[in-house]
Short mmCIF file of C-alpha atoms in Angstrom, two decimals:
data_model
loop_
_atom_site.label_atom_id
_atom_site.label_comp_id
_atom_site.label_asym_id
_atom_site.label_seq_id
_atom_site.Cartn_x
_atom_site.Cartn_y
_atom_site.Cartn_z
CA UNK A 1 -10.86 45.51 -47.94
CA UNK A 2 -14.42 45.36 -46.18
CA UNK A 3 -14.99 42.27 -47.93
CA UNK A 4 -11.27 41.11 -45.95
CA UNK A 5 -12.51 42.44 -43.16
CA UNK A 6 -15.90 40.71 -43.02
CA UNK A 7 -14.29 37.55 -43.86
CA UNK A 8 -12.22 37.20 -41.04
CA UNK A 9 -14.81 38.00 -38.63
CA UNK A 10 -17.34 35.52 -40.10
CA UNK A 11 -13.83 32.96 -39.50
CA UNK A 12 -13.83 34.13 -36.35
CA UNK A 13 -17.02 33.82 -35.18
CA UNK A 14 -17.68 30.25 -36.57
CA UNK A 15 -14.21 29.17 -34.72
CA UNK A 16 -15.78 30.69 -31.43
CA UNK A 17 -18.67 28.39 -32.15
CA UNK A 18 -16.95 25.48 -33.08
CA UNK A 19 -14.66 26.22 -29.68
CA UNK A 20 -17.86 26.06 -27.68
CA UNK A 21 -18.54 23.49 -25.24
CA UNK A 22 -20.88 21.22 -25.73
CA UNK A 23 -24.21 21.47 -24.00
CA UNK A 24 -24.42 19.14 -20.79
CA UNK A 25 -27.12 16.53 -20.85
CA UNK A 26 -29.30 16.06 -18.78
CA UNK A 27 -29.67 14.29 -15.79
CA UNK A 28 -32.58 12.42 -14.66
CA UNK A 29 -34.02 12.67 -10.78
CA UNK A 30 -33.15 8.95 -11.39
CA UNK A 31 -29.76 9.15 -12.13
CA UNK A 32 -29.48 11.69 -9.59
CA UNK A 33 -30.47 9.69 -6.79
CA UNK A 34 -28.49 6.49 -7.64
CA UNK A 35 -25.42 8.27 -8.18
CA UNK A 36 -25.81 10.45 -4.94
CA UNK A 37 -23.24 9.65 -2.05
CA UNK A 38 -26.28 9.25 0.67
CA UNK A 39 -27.62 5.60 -1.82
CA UNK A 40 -24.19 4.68 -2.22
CA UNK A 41 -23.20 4.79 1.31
CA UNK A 42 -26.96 3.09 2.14
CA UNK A 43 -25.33 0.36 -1.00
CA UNK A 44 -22.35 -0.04 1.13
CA UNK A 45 -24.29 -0.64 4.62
CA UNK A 46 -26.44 -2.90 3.06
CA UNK A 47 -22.83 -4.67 1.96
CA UNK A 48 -21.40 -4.52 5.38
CA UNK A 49 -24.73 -6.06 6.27
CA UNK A 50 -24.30 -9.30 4.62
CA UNK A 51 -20.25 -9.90 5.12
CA UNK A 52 -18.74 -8.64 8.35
CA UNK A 53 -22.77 -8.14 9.83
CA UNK A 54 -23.04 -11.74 9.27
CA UNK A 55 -19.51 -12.32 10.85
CA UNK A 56 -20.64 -10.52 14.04
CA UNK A 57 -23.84 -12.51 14.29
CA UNK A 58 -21.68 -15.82 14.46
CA UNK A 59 -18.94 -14.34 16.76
CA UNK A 60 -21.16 -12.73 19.33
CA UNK A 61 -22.92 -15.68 20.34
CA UNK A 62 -19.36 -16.72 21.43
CA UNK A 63 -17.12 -18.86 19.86
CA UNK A 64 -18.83 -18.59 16.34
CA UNK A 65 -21.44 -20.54 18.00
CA UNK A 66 -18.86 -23.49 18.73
CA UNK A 67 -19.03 -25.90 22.29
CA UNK A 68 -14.75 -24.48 22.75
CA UNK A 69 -13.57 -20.67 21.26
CA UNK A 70 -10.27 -21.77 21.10
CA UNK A 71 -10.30 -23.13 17.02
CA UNK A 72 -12.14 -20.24 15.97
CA UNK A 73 -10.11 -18.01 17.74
CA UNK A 74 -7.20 -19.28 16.16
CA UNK A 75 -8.76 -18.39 13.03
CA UNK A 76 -10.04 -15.07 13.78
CA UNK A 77 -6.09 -14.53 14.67
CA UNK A 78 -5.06 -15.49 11.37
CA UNK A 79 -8.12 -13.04 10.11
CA UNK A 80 -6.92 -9.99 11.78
CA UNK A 81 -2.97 -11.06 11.53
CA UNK A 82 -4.10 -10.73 7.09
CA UNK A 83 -5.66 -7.82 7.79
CA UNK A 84 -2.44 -6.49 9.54
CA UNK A 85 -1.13 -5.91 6.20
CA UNK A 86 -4.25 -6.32 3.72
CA UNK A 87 -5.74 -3.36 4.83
CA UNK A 88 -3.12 -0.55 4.29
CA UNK A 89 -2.21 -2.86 1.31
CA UNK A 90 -5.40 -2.20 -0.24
CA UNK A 91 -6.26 1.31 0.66
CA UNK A 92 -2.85 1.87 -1.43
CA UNK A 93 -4.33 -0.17 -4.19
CA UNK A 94 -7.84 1.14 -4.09
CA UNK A 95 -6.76 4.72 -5.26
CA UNK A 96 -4.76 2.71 -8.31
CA UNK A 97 -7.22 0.23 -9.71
CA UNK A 98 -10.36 2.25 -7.82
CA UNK A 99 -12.79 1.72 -4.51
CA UNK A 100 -15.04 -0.30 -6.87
CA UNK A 101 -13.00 -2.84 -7.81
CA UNK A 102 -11.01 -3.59 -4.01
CA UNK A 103 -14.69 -3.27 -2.87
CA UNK A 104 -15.89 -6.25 -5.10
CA UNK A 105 -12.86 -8.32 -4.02
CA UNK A 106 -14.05 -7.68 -0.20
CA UNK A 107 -17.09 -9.58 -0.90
CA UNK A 108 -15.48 -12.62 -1.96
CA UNK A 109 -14.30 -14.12 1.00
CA UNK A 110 -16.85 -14.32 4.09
CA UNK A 111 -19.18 -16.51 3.15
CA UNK A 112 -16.34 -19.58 2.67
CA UNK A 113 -15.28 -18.65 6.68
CA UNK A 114 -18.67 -19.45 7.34
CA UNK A 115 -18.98 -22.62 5.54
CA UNK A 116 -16.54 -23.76 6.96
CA UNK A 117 -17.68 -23.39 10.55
CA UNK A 118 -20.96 -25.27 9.33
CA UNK A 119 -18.49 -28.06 8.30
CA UNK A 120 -17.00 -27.95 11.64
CA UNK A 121 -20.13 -27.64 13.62
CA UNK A 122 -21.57 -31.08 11.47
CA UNK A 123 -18.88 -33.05 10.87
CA UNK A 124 -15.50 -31.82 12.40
CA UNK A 125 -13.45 -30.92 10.15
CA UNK A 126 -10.80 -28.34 11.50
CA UNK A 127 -8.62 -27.42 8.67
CA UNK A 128 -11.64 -25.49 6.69
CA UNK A 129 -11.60 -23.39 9.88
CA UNK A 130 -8.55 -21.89 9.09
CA UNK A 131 -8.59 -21.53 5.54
CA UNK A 132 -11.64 -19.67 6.03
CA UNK A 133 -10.09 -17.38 8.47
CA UNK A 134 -7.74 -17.32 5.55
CA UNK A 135 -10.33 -15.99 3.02
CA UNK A 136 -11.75 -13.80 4.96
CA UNK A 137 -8.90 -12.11 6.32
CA UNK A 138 -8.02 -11.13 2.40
CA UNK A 139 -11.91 -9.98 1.54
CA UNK A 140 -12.07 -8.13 4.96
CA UNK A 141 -8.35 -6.28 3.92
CA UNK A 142 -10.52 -5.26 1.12
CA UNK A 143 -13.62 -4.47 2.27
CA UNK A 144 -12.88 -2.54 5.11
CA UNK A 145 -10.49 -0.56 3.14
CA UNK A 146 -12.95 0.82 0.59
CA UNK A 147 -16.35 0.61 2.38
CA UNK A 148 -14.36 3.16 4.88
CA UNK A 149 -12.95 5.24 2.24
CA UNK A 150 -17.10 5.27 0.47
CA UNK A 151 -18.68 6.26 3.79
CA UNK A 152 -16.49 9.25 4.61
CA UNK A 153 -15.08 10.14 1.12
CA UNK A 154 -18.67 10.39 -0.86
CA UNK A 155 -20.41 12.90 1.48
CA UNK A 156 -19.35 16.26 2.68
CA UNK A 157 -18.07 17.06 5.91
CA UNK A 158 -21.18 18.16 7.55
CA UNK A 159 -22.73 14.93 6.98
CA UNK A 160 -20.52 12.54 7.62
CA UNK A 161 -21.17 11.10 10.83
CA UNK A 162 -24.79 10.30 9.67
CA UNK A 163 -23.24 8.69 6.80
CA UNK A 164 -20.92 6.82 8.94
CA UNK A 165 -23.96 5.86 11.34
CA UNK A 166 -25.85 4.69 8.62
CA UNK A 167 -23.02 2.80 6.73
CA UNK A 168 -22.01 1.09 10.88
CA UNK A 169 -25.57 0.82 11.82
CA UNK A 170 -26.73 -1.50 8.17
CA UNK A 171 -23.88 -3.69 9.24
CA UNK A 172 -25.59 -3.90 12.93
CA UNK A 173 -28.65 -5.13 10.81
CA UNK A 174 -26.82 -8.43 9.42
CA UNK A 175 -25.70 -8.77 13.20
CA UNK A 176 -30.08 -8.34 14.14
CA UNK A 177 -31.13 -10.41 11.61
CA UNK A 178 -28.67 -13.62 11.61
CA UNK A 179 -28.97 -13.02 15.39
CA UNK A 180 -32.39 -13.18 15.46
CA UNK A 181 -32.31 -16.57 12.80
CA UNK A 182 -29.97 -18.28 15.19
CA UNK A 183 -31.99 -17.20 18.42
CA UNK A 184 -35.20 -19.06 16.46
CA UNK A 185 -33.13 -22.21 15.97
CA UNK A 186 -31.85 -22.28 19.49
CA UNK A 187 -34.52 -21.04 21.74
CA UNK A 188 -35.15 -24.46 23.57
CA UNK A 189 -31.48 -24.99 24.15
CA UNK A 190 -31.19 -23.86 27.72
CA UNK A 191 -27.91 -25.89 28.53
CA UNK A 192 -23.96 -24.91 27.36
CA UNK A 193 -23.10 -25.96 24.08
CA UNK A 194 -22.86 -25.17 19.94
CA UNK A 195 -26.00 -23.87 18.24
CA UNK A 196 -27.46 -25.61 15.18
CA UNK A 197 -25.96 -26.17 12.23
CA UNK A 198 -28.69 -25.16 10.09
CA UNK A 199 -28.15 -21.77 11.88
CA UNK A 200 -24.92 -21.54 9.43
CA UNK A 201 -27.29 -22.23 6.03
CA UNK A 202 -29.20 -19.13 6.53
CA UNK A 203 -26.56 -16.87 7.35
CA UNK A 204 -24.30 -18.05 4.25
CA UNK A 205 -27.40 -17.19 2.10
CA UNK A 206 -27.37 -14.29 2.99
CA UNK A 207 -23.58 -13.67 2.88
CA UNK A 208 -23.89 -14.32 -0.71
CA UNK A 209 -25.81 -11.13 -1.76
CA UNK A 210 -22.89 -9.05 -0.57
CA UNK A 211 -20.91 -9.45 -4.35
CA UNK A 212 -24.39 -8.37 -6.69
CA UNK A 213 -24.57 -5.14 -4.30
CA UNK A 214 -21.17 -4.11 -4.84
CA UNK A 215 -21.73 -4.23 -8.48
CA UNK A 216 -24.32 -1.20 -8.38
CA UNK A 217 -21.70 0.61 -6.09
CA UNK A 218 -20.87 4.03 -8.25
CA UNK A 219 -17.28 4.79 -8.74
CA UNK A 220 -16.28 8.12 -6.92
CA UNK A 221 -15.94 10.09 -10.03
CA UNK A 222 -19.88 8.98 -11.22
CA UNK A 223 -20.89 10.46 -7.78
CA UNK A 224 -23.23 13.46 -7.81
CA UNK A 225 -23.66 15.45 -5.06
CA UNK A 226 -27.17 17.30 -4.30
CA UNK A 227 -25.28 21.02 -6.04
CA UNK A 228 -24.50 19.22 -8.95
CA UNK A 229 -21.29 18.92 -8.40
CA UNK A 230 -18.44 15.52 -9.28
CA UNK A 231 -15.67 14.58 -7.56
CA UNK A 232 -12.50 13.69 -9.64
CA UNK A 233 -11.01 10.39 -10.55
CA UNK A 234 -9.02 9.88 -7.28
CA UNK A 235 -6.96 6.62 -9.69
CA UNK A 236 -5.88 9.30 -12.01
CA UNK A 237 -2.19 9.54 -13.01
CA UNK A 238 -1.75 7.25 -9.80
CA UNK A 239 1.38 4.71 -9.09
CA UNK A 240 1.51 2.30 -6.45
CA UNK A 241 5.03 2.78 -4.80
CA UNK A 242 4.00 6.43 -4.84
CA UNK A 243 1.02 5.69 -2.89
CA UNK A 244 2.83 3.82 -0.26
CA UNK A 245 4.65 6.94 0.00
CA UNK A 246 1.92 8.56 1.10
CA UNK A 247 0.70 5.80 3.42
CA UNK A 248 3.72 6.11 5.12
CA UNK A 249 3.90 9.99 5.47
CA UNK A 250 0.28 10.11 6.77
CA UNK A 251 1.83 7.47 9.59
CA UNK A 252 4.01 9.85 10.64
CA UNK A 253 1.50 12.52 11.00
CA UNK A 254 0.97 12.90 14.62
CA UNK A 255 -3.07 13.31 13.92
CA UNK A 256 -2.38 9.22 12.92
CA UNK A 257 0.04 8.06 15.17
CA UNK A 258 -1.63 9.61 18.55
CA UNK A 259 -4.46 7.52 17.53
CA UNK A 260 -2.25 4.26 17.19
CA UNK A 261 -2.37 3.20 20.38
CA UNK A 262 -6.24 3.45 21.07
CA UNK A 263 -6.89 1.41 17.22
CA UNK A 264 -4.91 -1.26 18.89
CA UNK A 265 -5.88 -1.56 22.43
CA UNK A 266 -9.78 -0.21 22.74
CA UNK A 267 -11.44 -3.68 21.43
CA UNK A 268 -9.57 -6.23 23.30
CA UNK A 269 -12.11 -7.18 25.07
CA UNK A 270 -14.12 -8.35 22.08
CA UNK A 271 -11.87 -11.53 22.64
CA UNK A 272 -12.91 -11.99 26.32
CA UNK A 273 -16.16 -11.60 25.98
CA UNK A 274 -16.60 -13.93 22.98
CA UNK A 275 -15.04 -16.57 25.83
CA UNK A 276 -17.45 -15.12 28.57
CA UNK A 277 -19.92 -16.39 26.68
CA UNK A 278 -19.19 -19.44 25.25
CA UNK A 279 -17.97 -20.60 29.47
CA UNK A 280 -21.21 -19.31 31.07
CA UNK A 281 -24.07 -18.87 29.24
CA UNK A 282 -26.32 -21.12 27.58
CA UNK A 283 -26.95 -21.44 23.59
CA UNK A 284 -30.02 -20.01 23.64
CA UNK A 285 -28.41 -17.05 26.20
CA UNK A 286 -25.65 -16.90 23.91
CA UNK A 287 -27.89 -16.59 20.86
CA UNK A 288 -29.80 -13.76 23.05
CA UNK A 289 -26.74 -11.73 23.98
CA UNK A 290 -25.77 -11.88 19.91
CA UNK A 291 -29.02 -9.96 19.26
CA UNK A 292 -29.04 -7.58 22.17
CA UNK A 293 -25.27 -6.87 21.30
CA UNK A 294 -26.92 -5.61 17.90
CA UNK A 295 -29.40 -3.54 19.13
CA UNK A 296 -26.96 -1.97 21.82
CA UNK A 297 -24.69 -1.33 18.11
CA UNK A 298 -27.34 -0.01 16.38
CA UNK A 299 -28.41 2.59 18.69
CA UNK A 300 -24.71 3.18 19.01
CA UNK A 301 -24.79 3.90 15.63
CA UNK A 302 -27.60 6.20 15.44
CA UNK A 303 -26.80 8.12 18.55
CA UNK A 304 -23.69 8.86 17.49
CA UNK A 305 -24.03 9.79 14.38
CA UNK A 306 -26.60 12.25 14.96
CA UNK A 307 -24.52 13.58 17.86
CA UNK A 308 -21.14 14.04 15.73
CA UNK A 309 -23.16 16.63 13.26
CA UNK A 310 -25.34 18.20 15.89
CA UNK A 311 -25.18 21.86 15.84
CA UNK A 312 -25.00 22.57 19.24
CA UNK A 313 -21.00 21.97 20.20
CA UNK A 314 -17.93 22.40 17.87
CA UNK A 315 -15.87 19.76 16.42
CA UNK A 316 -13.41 20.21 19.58
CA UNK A 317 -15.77 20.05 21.86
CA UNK A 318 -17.83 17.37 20.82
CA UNK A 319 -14.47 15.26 20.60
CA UNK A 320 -13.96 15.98 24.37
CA UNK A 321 -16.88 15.48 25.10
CA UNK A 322 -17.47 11.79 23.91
CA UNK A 323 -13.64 10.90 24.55
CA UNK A 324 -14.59 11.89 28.03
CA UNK A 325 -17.59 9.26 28.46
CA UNK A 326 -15.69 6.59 26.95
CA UNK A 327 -13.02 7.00 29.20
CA UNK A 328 -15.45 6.97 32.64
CA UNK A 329 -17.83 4.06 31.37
CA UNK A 330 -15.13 2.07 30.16
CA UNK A 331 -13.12 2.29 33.31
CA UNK A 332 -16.60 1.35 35.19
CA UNK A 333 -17.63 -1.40 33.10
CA UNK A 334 -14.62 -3.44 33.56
CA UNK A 335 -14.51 -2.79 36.99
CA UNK A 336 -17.89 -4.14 37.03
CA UNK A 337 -16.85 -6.99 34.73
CA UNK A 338 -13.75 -7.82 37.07
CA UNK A 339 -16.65 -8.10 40.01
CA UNK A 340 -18.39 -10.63 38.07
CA UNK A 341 -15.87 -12.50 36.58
CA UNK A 342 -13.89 -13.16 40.29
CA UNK A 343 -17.72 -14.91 41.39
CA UNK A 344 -18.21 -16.95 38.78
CA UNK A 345 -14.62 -18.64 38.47
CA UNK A 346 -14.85 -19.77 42.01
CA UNK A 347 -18.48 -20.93 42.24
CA UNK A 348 -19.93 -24.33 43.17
CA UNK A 349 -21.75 -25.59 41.26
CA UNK A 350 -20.33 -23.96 37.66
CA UNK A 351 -22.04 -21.25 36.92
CA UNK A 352 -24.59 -21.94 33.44
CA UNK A 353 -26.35 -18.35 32.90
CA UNK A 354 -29.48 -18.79 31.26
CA UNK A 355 -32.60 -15.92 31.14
CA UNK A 356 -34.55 -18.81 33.60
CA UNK A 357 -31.66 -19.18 36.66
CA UNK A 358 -31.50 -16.60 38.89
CA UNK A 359 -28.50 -14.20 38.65
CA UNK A 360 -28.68 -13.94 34.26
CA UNK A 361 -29.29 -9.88 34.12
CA UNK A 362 -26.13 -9.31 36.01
CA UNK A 363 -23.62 -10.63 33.89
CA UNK A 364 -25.65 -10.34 30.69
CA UNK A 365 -25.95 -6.75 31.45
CA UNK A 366 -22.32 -5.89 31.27
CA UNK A 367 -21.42 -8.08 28.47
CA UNK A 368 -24.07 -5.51 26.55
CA UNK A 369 -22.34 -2.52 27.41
CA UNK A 370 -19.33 -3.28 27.00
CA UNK A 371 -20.83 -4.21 22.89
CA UNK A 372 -22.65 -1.15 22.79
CA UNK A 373 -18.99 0.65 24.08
CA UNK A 374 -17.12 -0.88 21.61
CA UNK A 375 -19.52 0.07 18.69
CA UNK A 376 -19.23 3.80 20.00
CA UNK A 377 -15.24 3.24 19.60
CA UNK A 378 -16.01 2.41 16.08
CA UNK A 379 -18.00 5.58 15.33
CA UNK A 380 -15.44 7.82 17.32
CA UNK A 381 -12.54 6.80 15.45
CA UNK A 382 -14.24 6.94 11.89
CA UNK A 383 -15.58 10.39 12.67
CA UNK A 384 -12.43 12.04 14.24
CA UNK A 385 -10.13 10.45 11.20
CA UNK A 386 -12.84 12.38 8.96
CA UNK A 387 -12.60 15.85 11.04
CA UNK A 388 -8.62 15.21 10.31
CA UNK A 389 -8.83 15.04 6.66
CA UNK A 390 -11.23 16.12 3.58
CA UNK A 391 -10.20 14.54 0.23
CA UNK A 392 -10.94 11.02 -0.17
CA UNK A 393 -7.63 9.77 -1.36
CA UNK A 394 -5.88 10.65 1.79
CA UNK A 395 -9.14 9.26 3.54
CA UNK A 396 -8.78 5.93 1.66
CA UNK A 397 -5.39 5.52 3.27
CA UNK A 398 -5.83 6.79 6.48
CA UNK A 399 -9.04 3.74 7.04
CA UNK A 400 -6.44 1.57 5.72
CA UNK A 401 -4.39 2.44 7.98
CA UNK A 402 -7.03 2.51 11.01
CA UNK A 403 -8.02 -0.58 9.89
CA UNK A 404 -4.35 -2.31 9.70
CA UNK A 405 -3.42 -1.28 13.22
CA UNK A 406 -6.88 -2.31 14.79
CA UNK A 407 -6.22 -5.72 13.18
CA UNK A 408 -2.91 -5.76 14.90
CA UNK A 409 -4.78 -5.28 18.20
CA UNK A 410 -7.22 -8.44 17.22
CA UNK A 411 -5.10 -10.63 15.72
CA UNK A 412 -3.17 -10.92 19.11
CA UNK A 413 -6.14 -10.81 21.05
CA UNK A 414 -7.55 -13.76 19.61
CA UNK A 415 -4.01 -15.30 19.59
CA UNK A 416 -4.27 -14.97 23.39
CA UNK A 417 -7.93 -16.12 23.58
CA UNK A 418 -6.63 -19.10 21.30
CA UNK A 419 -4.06 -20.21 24.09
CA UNK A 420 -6.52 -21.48 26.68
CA UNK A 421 -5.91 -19.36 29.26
CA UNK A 422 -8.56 -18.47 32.22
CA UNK A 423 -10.66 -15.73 31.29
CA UNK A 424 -9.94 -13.42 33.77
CA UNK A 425 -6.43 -12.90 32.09
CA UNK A 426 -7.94 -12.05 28.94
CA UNK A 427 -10.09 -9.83 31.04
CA UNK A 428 -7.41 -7.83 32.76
CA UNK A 429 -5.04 -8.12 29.86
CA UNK A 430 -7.90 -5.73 27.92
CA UNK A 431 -8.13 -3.52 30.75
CA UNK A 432 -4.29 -2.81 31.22
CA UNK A 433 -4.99 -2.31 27.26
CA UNK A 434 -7.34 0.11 27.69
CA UNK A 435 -5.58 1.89 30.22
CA UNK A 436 -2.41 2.30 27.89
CA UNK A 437 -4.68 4.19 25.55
CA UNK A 438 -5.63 7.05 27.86
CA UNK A 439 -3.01 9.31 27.54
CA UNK A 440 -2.05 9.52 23.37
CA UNK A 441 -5.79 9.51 22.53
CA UNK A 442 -6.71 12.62 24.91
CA UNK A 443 -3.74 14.51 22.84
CA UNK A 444 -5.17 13.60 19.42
CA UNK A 445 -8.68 14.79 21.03
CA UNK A 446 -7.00 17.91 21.52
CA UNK A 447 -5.94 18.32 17.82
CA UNK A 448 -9.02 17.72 16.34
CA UNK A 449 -10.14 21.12 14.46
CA UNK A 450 -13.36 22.36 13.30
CA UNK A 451 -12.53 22.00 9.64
CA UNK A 452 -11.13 19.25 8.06
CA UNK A 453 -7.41 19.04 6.22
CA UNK A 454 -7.15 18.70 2.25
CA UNK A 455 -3.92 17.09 1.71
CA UNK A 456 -3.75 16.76 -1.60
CA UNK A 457 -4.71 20.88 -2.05
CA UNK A 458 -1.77 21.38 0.99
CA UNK A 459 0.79 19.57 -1.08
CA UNK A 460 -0.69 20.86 -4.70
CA UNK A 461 -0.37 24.74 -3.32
CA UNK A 462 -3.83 24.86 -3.40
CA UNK A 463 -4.84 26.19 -0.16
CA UNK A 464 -6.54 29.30 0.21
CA UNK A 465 -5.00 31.79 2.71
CA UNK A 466 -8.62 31.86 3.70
CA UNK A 467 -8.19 28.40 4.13
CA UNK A 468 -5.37 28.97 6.30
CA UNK A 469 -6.51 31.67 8.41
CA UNK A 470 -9.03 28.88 9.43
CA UNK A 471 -5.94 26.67 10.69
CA UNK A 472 -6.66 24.00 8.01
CA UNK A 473 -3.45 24.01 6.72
CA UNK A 474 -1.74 22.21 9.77
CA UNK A 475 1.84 21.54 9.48
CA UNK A 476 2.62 18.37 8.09
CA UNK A 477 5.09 16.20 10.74
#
């Protein structure tokens, strides 16, 4: 009987051992670091560097650094008009076949949009223009759609709007540097026209680094955060028509569709001002107002995103807070811009602003804060959408979703700026704009909390009542 007895517990004890986990292996400081959401979102600045950066260098000189805007705003129409539907499109798709993959696809397209304004600019060929817009409306669907997702998803809460500085403020750096190339090319053009066409040769090269550094982009379940812990497979057990189900019901949550009307009306005047530029200024002005406009972004960028994790206000209040300034200097600006714009349509001789005529720093000034403005829209929208919501699927869709109605806004600003009309109705067409979005982005300023939502743990039964006590758990409308 002992010998039964002993028997059984020497089975037991080797099934205990063979039920064991294994041991986990180690992971090297190396390892550690590339797989750590702070490279990965640097990986995805340095992307947004080379594809829409680039973009931004060629559209703020005006024009894409064409003589007329109106073919390449016709282009940047069909762009955004893509992107209308490419963006939600692929935030559904990127928690399906993963943020890796949609983010390789978004680097695809760019660099052909810009080839094809080199064509133009040397030999005049038109059609290229818009298949180019074409391209890159389909890579910017993409890449906007996961780049998003990467920069709020990867990091936690606490850090997120230095992560989305940093990922906003490397694609400023594409807008510095291709600035600064086409500002070298063009410095002793002091009279209206189109910059150089070897401007376009440089930027292309550098467009086409954007697909090798979204190879080395981690997947989100590889990511390891600085406790050691992973985040799960957000493609898991996924199905398309399921995730449009959920793009749809985070539409009709009011925390999204309060913040409709600002993702479609607060940039208009991107549009007017790439037509301000191209019908006043010189190229080399032009090529100068590119690069300020970059610098103005980039300390956007970094002043914002160290203000949106400063300790010294709450969520709430910090919300109210910048909301609040955007509001007042927007409102003053084109006020400002309204001023300029009546003395310049009516003067004898036509105006030509260049840094050596007298009169340059007053309408070059306002042209750079209303870029620097329009940078800090950027950063508010990102960070509020990430004080809304915590787990990166339901992030994924919701900058699919920003992203989809902001295109909406574009696309029919440039179809306006396309039409030839006189500049100061594209200007006070973006101020009534901006006006409209007063009143439904002050409410969703109001509901922003001081902890974020997890969806998926809301609809799981997941949520703490700690949780709740917090007011995380908002009701779902």
């Amino acid at each position: 009987m002992a010998d039964i007895e002993h028997a059984k517990r020497t089975e037991d004890s080797s099934s205990s051992v063979q039920e064991a986990p294994a041991p986990t292996k180690p992971v090297s400081r190396f390892t550690r670091w590339y797989r750590s959401p702070l490279f990965n979102v640097i990986l995805v600045g340095l992307i947004s560097f080379t594809q829409p950066g680039i973009w931004n260098a060629l559209n703020n000189t005006g024009a894409g650094g064409q003589q007329e805007p109106y073919l390449v705003n016709g282009a940047n129409s069909l762009t955004f008009g893509i992107m209308v539907f490419g963006c939600s499109l692929f935030g559904a798709l990127a928690n399906k076949i993963g943020l890796k993959t949609v983010l390789i696809i978004g680097t695809l397209g760019y660099a052909p949009y810009s080839a094809s304004l080199y064509v133009n600019n040397r030999y005049g060929v038109e059609w290229f223009v818009l298949f180019g817009g074409a391209t890159c409306g389909i890579a910017a669907s993409a890449l906007w759609a996961s780049e998003g997702a990467i920069a709020l998803g990867y990091g936690d809460v606490n850090n997120r709007g230095k992560y989305t500085g940093i990922w906003l403020g490397l694609r400023e750096l594409g807008q510095l540097i291709g600035a600064s190339i086409s500002l070298a090319l063009n410095v002793k053009t002091n009279s209206r026209g189109k910059v150089g066409y070897s401007t376009y040769l440089a930027l292309i090269a550098l467009q086409c680094l954007g697909l090798p550094l979204a190879l080395l982009v981690s997947p989100p379940e590889k990511i390891i955060h600085s406790d050691g812990r992973k985040q799960t497979d957000p493609t898991k057990n996924k199905a398309v028509l399921g995730e449009f189900k959920k793009l749809w019901a985070l539409v009709k949550r009011k925390q999204m569709y309060l913040l409709i009307p600002v993702l479609i009306g607060f940039a208009w005047n991107g549009t007017y001002l790439g037509i301000y530029m191209a019908k006043y200024f010189s190229v080399r002005a032009r090529t100068l107002g590119s690069l300020t406009s970059g610098i103005a972004a980039t300390f956007a960028n970094i002043f914002w995103g160290w203000f949106y994790d400063t300790k010294f206000f709450s969520r709430p209040t910090l919300a109210k807070l910048s909301w609040g300034f955007f509001v007042l200097t927007m409102l003053g600006t084109f006020g400002w811009q309204v001023a300029n714009e009546q003395l310049y349509r009516y003067s004898v001789p036509k105006v030509e602003l260049d840094w050596a005529n007298p009169g340059f720093g007053r309408g070059f000034a306002s042209m750079v804060i209303l870029r620097f403005l329009n940078e800090s829209h950027f950063m508010f929208v990102y960070w509020i959408i990430g004080t809304f919501f915590d787990d990166i699927e339901t992030l994924t869709l919701a900058v699919g979703i920003v992203r989809s109605f902001e295109s909406v806004g574009s696309c029919l600003a440039f179809g306006i700026g396309a039409a030839q009309v006189a500049p100061m109705v594209n200007l006070v067409i973006a101020f009534v704009m901006f006006g409209i979005t007063i009143p439904a982005t002050s409410l969703a300023v109001l509901l922003v909390p001081e902890r974020p939502v997890n969806l998926r743990k809301i609809e799981d039964g997941e949520v703490s009542s700690s949780e709740e006590s917090l007011g995380l758990a908002r009701e779902v409308t």
